[in-house]
PDB file of C-alpha atoms in Angstrom:
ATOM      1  CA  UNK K 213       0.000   0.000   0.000  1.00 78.00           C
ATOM      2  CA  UNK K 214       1.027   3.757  -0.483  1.00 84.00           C
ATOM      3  CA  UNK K 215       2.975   5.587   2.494  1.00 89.00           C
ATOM      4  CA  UNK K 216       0.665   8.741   2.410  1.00 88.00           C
ATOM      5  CA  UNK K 217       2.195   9.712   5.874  1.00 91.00           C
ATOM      6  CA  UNK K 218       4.368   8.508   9.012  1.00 94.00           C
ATOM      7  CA  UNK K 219       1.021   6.880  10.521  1.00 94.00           C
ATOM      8  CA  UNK K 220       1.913   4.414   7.749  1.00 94.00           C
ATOM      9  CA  UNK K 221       4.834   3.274   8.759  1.00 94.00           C
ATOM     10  CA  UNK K 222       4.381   3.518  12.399  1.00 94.00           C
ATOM     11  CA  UNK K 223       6.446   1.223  14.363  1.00 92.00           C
ATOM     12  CA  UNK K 224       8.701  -0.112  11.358  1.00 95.00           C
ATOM     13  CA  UNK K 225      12.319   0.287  12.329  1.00 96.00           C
ATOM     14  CA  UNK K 226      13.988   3.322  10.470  1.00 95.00           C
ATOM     15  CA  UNK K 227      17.473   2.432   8.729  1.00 97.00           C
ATOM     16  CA  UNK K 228      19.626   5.203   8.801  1.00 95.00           C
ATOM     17  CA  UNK K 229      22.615   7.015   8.834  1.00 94.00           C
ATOM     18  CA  UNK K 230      24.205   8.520  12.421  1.00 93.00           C
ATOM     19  CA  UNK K 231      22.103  11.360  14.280  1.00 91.00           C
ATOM     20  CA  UNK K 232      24.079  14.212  11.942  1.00 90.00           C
ATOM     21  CA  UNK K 233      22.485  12.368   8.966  1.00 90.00           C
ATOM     22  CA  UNK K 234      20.326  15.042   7.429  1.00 88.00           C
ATOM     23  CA  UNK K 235      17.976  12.706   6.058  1.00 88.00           C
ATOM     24  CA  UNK K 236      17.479  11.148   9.425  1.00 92.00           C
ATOM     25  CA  UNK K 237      16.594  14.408  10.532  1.00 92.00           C
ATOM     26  CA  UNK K 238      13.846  15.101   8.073  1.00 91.00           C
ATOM     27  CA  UNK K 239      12.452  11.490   8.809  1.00 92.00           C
ATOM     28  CA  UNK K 240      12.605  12.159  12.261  1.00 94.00           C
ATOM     29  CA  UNK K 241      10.946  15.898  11.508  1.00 94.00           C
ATOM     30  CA  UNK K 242       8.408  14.001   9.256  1.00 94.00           C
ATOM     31  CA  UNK K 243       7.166  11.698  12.155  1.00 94.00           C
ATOM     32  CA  UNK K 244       7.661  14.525  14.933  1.00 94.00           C
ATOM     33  CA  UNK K 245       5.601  17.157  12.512  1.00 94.00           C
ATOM     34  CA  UNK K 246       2.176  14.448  12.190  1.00 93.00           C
ATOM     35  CA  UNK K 247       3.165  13.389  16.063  1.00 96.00           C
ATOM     36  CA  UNK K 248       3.527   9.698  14.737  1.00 95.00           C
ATOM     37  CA  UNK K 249       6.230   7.746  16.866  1.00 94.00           C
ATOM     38  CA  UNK K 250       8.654   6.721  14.951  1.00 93.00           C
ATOM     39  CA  UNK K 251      10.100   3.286  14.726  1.00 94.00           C
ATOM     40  CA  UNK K 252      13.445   1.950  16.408  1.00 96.00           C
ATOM     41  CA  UNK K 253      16.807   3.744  14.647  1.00 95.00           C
ATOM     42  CA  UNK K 254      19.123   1.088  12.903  1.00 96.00           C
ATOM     43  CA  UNK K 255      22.206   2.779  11.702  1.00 97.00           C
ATOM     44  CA  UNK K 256      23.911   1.734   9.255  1.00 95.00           C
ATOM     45  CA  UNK K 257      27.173   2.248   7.013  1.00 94.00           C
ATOM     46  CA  UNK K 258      26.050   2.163   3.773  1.00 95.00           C
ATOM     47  CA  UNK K 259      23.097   3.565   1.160  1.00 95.00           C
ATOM     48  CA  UNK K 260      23.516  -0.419  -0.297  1.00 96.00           C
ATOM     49  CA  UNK K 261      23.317  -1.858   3.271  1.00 96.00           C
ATOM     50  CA  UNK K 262      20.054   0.459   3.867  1.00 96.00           C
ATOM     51  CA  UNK K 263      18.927  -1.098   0.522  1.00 97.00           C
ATOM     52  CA  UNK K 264      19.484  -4.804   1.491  1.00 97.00           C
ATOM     53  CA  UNK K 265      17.913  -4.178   4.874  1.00 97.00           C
ATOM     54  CA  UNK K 266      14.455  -2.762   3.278  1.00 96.00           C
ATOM     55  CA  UNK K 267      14.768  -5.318   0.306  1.00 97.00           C
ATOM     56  CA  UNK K 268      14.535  -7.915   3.135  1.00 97.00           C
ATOM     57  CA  UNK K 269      11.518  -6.297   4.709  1.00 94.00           C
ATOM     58  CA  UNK K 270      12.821  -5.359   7.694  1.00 96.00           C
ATOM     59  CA  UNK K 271      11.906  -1.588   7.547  1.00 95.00           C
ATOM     60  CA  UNK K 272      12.009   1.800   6.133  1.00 95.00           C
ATOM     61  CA  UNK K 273      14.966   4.147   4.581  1.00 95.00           C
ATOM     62  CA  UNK K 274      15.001   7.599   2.974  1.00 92.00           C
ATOM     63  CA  UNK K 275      17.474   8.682   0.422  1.00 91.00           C
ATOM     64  CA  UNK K 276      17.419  10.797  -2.731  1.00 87.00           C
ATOM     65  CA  UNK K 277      15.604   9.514  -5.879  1.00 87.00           C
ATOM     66  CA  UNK K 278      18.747  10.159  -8.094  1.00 84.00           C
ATOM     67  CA  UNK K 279      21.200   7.839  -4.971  1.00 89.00           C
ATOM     68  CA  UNK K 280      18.199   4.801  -5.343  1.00 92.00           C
ATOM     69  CA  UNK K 281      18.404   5.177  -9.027  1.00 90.00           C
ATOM     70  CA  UNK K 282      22.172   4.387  -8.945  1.00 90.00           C
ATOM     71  CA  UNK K 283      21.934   0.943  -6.672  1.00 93.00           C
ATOM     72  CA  UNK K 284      21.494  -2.380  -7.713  1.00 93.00           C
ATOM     73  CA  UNK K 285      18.103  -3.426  -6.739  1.00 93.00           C
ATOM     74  CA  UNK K 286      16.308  -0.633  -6.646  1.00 93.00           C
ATOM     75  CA  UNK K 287      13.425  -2.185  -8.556  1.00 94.00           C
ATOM     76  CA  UNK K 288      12.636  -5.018  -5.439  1.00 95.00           C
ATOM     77  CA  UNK K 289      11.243  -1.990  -3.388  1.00 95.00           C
ATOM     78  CA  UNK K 290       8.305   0.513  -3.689  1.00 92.00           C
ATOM     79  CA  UNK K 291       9.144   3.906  -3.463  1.00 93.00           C
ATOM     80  CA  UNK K 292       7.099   6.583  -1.957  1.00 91.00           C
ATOM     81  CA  UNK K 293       7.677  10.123  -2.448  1.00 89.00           C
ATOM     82  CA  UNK K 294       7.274  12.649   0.813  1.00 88.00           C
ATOM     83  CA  UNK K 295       4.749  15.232   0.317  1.00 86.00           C
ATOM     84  CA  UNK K 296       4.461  18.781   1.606  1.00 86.00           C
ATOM     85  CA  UNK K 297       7.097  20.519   3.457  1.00 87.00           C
ATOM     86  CA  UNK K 298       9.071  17.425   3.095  1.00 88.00           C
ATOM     87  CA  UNK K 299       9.290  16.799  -0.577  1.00 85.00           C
ATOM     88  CA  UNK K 300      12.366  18.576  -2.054  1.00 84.00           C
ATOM     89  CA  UNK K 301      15.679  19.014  -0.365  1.00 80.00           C
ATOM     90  CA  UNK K 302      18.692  21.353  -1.630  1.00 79.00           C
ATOM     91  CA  UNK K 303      22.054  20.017  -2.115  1.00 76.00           C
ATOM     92  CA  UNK K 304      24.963  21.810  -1.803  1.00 79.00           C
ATOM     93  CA  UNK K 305      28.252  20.941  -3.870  1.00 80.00           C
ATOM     94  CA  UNK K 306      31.581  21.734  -1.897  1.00 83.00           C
ATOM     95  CA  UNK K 307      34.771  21.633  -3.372  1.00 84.00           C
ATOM     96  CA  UNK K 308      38.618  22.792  -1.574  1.00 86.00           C
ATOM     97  CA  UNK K 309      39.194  26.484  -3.002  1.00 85.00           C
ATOM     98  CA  UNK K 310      41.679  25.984  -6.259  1.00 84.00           C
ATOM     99  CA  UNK K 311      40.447  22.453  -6.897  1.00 83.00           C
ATOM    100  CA  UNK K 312      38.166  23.356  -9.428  1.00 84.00           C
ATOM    101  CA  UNK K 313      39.495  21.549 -12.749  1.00 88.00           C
ATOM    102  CA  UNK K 314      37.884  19.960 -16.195  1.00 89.00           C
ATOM    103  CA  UNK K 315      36.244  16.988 -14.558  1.00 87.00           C
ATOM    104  CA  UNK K 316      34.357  18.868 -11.882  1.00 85.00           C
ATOM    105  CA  UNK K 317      33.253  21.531 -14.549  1.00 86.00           C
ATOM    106  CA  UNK K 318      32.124  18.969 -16.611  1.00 86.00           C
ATOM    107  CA  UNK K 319      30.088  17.190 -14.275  1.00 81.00           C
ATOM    108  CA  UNK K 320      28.789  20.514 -12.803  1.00 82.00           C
ATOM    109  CA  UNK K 321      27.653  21.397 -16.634  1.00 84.00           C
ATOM    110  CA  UNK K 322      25.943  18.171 -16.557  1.00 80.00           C
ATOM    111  CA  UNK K 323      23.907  18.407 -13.770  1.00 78.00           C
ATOM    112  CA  UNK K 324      22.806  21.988 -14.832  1.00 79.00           C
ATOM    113  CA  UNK K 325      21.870  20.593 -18.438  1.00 76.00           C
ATOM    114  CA  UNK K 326      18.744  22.034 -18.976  1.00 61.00           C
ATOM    115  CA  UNK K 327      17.847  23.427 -15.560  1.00 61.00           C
ATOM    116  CA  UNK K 328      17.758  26.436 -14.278  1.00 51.00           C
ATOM    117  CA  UNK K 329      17.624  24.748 -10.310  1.00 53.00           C
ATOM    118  CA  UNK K 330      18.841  21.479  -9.889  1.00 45.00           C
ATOM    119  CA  UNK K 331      16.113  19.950  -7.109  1.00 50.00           C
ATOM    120  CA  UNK K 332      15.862  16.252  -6.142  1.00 52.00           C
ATOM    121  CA  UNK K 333      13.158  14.862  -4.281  1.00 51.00           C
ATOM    122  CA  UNK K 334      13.674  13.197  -1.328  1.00 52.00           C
ATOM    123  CA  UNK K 335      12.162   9.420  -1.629  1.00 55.00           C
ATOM    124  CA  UNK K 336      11.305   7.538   1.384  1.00 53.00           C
ATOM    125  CA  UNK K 337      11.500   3.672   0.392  1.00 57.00           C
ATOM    126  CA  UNK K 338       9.713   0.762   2.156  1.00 52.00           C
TER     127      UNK K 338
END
């Protein structure tokens, strides 16, 4: 069934990064904001381990539609957008000062093809 909210995923443990994950934060905002207890918090290493552990059925992860898109296995889950306040997140692109050379230019260019923002949404997967 769809995840329309946290109330639909009550109780499910959460797989995660550590607390200064900033997606953990907006799950744990998303919960918090419908006052939905969220389940336990599994950290874990790894956007494929997170993957494995949801492929398995042993809970929820959120990660960005464009990091899912790159894993193996992507296709055994179902994928739920958030909606609302929660649905887009901005990404920042950091670089040391005087590193800036062909290959980061050209993969800069490429994410900018055709857009004049680059947005992702944020996909919670179950």
């Amino acid at each position: 069934p769809p995840v329309r909210g946290p109330q639909d995923v009550a109780g499910r443990a959460v797989f995660t990064f550590r607390r200064s994950c900033a997606y953990r934060t907006r799950l744990e905002t998303w919960f918090s904001h419908e006052r939905v207890a969220m389940g336990r918090a599994i950290e874990i290493e790894s956007y494929q381990g997170m993957l494995a552990c949801v492929i398995a059925g042993s809970g929820v992860a959120l990660m960005s539609e464009s990091m899912l898109d790159s894993l193996p296995g992507k296709d055994s889950v179902s994928v739920h957008p958030l909606i609302g306040p929660f649905a887009t997140a901005t990404t920042w692109l950091m670089w040391r000062k005087g590193m800036l050379g062909a290959n980061l230019n050209a993969w800069i260019d490429l994410q900018q093809e055709g857009k004049t923002e680059v947005r992702q949404d944020a996909r919670a997967i179950a």
